[in-house]
XYZ file of C-alpha atoms in Angstrom:
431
model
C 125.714 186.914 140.447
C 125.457 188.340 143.605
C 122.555 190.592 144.809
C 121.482 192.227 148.291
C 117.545 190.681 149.050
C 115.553 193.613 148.973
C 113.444 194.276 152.024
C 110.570 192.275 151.618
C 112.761 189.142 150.899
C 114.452 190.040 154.313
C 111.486 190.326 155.897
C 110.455 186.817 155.174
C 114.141 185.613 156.478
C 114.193 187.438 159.434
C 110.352 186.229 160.218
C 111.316 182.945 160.028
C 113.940 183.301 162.107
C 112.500 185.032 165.189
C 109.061 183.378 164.664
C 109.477 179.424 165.491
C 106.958 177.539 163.785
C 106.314 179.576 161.003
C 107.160 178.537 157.623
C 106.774 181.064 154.942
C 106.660 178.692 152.023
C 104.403 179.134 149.287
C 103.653 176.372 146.516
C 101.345 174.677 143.998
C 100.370 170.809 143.855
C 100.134 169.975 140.724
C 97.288 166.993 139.975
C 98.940 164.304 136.705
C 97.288 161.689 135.079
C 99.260 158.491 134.857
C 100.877 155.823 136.468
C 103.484 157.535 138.951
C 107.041 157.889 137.558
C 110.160 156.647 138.966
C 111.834 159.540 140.580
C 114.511 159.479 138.127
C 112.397 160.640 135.198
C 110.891 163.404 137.494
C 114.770 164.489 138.290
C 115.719 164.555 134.648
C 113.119 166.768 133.595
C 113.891 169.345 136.144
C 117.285 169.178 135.622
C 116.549 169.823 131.835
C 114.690 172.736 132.665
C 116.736 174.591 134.922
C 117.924 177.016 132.766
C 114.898 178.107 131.789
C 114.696 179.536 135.628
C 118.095 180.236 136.454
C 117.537 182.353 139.603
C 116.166 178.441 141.347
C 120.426 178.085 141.772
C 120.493 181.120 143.693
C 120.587 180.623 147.924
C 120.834 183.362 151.139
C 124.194 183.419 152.192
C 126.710 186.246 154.096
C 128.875 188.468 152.125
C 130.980 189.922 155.291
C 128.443 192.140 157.448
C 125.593 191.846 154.342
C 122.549 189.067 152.910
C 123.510 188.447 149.754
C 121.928 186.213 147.127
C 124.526 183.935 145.057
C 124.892 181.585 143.184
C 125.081 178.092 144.868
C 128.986 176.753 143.519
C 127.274 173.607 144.617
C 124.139 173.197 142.961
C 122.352 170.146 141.970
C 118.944 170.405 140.973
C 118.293 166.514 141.506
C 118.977 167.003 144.961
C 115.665 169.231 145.294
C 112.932 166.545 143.435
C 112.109 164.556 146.577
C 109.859 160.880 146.518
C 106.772 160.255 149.360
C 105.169 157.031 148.785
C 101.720 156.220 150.178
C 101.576 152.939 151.546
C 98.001 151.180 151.407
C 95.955 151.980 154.618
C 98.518 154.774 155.443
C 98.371 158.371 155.156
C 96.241 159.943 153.047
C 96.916 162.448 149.940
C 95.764 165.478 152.439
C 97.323 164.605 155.087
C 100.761 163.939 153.369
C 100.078 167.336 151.668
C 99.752 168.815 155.251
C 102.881 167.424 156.698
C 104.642 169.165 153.781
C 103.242 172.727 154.020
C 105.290 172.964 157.313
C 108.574 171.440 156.278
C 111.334 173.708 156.168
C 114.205 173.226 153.325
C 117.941 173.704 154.110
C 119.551 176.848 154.547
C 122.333 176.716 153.023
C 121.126 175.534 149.578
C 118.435 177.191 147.293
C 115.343 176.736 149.136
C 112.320 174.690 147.012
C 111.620 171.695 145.871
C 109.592 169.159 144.120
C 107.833 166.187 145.579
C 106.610 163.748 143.675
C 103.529 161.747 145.919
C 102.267 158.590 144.898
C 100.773 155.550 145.778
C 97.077 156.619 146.581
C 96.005 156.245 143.126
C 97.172 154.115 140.018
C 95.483 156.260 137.595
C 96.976 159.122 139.210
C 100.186 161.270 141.432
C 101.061 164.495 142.564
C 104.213 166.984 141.996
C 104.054 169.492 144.723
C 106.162 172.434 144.066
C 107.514 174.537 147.416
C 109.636 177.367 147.470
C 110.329 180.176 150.072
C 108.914 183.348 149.983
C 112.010 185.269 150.557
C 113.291 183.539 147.369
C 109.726 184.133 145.241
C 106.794 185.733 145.424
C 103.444 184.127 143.640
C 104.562 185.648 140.385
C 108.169 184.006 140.578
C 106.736 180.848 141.606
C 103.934 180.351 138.844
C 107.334 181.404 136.387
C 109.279 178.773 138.041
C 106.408 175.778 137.648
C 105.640 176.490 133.889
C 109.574 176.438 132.974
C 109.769 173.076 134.974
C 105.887 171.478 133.898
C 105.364 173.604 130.804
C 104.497 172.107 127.693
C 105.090 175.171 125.572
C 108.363 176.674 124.343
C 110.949 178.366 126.986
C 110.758 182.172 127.587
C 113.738 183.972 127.264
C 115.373 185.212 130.709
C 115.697 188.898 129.669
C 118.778 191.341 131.212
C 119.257 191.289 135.033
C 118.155 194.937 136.418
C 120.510 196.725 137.735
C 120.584 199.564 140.241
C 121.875 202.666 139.190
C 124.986 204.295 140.573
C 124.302 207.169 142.982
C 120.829 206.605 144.630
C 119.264 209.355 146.447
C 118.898 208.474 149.953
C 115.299 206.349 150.381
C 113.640 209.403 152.102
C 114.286 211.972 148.972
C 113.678 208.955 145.920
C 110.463 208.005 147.331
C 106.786 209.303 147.456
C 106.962 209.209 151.192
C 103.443 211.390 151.855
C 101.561 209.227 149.097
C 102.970 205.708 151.498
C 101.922 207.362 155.039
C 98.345 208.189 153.364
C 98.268 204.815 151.879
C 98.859 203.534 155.333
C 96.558 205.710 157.070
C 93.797 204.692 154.029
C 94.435 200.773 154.869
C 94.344 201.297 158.932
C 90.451 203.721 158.749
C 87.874 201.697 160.311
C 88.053 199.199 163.019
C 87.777 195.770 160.971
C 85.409 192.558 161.788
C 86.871 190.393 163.456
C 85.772 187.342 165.518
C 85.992 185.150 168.632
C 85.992 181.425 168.579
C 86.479 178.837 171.295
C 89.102 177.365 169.947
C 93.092 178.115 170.118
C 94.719 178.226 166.940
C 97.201 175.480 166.646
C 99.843 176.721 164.024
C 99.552 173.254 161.812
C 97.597 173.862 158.408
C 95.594 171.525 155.856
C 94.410 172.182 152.375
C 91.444 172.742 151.552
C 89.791 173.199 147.720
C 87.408 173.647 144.849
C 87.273 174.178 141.369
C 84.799 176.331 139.476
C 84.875 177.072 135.642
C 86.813 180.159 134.830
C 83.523 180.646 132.179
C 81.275 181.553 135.394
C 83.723 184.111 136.595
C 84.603 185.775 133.130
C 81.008 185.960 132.389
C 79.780 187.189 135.420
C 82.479 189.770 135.331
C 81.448 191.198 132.218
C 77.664 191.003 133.242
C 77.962 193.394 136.384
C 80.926 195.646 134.972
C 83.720 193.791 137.703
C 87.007 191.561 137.059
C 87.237 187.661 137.920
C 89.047 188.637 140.771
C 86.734 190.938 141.995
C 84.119 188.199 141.550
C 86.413 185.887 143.769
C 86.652 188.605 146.626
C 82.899 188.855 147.030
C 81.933 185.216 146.618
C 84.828 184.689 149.530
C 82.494 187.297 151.791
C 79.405 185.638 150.514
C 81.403 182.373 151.720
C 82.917 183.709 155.205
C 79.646 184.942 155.837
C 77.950 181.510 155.163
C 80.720 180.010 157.111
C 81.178 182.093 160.962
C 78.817 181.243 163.423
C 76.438 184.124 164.148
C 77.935 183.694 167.917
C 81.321 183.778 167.182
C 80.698 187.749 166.523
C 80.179 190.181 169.287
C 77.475 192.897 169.395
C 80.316 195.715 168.895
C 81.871 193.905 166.093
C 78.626 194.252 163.974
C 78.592 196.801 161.090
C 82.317 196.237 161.025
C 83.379 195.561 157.414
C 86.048 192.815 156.395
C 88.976 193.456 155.101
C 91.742 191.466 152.943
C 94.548 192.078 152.262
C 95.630 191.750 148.759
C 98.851 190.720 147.215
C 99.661 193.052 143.900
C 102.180 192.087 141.808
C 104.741 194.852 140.650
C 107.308 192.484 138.847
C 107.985 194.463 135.896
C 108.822 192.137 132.532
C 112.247 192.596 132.717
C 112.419 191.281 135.931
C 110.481 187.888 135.230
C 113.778 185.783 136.152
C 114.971 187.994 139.163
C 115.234 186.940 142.098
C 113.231 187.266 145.654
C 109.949 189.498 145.486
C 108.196 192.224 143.322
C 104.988 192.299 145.339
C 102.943 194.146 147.772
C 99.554 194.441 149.119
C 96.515 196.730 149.728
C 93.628 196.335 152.147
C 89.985 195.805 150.060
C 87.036 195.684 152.364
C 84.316 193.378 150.805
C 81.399 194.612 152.097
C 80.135 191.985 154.219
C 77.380 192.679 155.493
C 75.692 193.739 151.817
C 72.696 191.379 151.816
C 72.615 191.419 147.982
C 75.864 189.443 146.294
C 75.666 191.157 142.801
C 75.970 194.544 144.959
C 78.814 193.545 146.906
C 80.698 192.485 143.597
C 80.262 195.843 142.540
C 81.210 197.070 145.993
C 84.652 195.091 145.693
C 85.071 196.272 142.172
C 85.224 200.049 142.830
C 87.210 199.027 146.063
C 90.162 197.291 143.851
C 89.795 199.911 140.875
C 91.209 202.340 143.005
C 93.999 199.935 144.188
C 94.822 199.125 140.347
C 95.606 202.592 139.086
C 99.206 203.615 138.181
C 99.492 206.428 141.282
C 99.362 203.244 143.828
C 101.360 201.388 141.937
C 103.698 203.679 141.984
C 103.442 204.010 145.954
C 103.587 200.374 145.861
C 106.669 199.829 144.256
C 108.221 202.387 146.329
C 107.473 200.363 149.361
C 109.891 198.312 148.246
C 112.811 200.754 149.046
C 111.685 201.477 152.589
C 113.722 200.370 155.123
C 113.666 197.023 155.994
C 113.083 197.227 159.951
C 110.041 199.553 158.729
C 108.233 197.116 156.133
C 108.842 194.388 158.690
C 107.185 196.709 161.579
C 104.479 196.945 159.221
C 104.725 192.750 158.654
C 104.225 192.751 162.669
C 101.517 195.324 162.375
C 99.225 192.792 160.326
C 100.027 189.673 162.461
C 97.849 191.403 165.591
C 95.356 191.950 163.807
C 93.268 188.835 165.123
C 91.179 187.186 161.984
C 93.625 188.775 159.187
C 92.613 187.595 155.776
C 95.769 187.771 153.366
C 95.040 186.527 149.726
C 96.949 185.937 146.904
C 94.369 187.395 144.243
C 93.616 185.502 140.978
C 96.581 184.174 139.731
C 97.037 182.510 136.263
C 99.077 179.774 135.028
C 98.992 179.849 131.571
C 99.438 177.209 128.894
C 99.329 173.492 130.178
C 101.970 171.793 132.304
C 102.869 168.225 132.077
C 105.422 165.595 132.774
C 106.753 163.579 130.353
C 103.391 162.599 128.075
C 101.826 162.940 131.395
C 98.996 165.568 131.848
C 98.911 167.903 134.622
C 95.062 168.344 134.823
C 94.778 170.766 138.521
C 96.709 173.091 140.177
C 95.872 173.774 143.830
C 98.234 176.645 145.297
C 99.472 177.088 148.616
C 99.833 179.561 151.295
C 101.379 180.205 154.877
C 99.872 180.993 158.325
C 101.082 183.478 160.351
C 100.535 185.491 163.584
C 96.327 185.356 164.744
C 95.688 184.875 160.884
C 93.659 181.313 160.694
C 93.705 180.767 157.058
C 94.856 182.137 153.404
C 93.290 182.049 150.374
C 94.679 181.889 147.110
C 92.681 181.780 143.542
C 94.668 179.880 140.528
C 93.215 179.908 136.929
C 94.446 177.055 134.958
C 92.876 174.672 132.010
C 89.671 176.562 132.248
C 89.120 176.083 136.056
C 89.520 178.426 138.981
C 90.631 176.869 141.983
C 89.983 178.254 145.319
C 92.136 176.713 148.041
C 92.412 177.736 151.590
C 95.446 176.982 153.810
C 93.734 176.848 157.168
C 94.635 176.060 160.812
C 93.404 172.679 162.119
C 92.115 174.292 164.805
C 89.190 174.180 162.250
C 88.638 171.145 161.091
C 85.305 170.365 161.946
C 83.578 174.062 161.082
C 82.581 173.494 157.246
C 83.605 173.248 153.994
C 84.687 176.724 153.472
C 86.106 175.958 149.964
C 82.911 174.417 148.792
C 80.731 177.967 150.109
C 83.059 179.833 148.208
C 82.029 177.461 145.231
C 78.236 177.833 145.573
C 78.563 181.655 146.003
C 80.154 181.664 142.587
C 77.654 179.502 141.052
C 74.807 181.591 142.560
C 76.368 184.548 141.023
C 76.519 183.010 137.590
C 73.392 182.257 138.190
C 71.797 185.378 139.280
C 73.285 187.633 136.860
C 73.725 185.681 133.347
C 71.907 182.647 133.823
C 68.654 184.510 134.964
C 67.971 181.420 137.345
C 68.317 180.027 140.511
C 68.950 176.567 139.579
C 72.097 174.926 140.350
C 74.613 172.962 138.883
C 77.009 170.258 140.283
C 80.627 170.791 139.644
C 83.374 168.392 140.471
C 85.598 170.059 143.181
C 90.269 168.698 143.169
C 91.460 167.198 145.979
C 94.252 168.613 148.010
């Protein structure tokens, strides 16, 4: 198997190459109840499983003057389950879960791997999944945990896609007009941003909550909106709670916020393929809308036109632009001080465990990069919907952002099926 990365996936290379310091790994720590395993048990189940995923043999190598991916001759996939042990009065769970996040994996082997954290708890340990973004995107990587973790029967890797012989050149097989409008859409509008007095410092932490997926569906259906749109505006409701009123200049008011929004556009026979199928759009969350069942509507007609096929379409035609293009765009987003990439809701479905052990949360994982001082990423799994926010410790002592997005969710429950104000206490995962 040998196949060219596409230019997203060599965007991600080439960023970490040029960039020191930034490690575009995404991931998911994965919660289990139990006494921790010896290492060997986690090894044999992964080896078990690999063929379920068979692109997680694949590395980034050089075929003559080209990236290629291949096959790794070599590959071993006990040599990617790795073993951190907590010693009493050491380190703590977050902290070891910080060190990770920047840890970069070998070159030249297939780059993820599975740690399996213990020693904090004896009711309880941690498998943290990490894989590079060049390799998969959040679609790839939620495939690639449930054919390790999952508890349910293996899907079946469908036909690699292949290109077809005698492309048009990029310029004439793409909606080129529809992309520079899309562009133009995405850059209207000077966007808030704000000032702090502190210097970002390029290391991240976790942080997380949990909310039932219940509140979400319900209050979706209530004001006409998605879950995910209901995650968008409780984040604004959140970020709002959360900047300082000083940390926003006079000229920056009446600015709105914008995210921007990863969209998946991995088709179904491309569930095993690897590198990325994904994009993103810019949704402005109306920030400043004083009412939070108004702004949900707000975001909702602000990602309904985002979701139709036409951008799609555009979308997935972004994929054949030149790669010196998409990654001028990549550079593009990095200025922009304050950038707020999310991964949208995501959903891990079925249940995940290892051995007869339980995998009870799932807390996924994002990257900083350029002036951006945290990510967010939304995970649905055993009837909870995790918010967690990979943020730079420049911010450690501002507020528990996670736990405002939380309460904005609650108060929208609240507000709009509930028909009260009253709150109620839900536990929140660790890192």
């Amino acid at each position: 198997m040998m196949q060219r990365p596409n230019p997203v996936d060599g965007c991600f290379l080439r960023y970490e190459r040029e960039h020191q310091g930034i490690r575009p790994y995404i991931g998911v720590v994965l919660h289990a109840s139990g006494s921790a395993p010896n290492l060997s048990v986690v090894r044999e189940q992964v080896a078990d499983r690999i063929e379920r995923m068979p692109t997680l043999s694949c590395k980034v190598t050089r075929q003559g003057r080209r990236t290629a991916w291949v096959a790794d001759p070599g590959f071993d996939p006990h040599d990617h389950v790795h073993e951190i042990r907590i010693p009493e009065g050491g380190a703590t769970l977050d902290t070891t879960v910080a060190a990770l996040l920047g840890l970069p994996l070998p070159a030249d082997a297939p780059r993820w791997g599975v740690w399996l954290i213990h020693g904090y708890s004896d009711r309880e340990y941690v498998l943290f999944y990490r894989a590079h973004h060049a390799a998969q995107d959040g679609q790839a990587l939620l495939d690639a945990v449930t054919a390790l973790f999952g508890t349910g029967p293996p899907l079946s890797p469908r036909p690699a896609v292949t290109a077809r012989a005698g492309r048009r050149p990029w310029r004439r097989r793409i909606p080129v007009r529809a992309i520079a409008r899309t562009l133009a859409d995405a850059a209207q509008g000077p966007a808030l941003s704000w000032s702090t007095q502190d210097t970002l410092t390029g290391g991240a932490r976790l942080v997380s909550a949990a909310v039932p997926v219940s509140w979400l569906r319900q209050t979706g259906r209530a004001l006409g909106a998605s879950p995910n749109d209901v995650c968008l505006a409780a984040l604004a409701q959140a970020l709002r709670a959360w900047v300082p009123a000083g940390w926003i200049t006079a000229d920056h008011r009446g600015r709105d916020l914008q995210v921007s929004l990863a969209v998946s556009l991995r088709e179904p026979q491309e569930r095993f393929a690897v590198g990325n199928r994904v994009s993103a759009v810019r949704i402005p969350l109306s920030f400043w809308e004083d009412s939070p069942t108004a702004r949900v509507a707000a975001v909702a007609r602000a990602t309904g036109r985002a979701r139709g096929e036409d951008m799609r379409r555009v979308l997935r035609a972004q994929l054949s632009l030149p790669e010196s293009v998409v990654y001028r765009l990549l550079l593009q987003g990095d200025r922009m001080r304050n950038g707020l990439d999310t991964s949208g809701l995501m959903q891990l479905r079925g249940r995940l465990a290892l051995g007869q052990d339980p995998i009870e949360t799932a807390v996924p994982t994002l990257f900083l990069h350029g002036d951006h001082p945290f990510a967010v990423a939304f995970l649905t799994y055993a009837g909870q919907v995790v918010v967690s926010f990979t943020i730079d410790r420049a911010f450690e002592d501002v507020g528990d952002l996670a736990g405002l997005w939380a309460g904005a969710v609650e108060r929208l429950w609240h507000e709009s099926v509930v028909g009260s104000d009253e709150p109620t206490r839900v536990s929140a995962p660790s890192s």
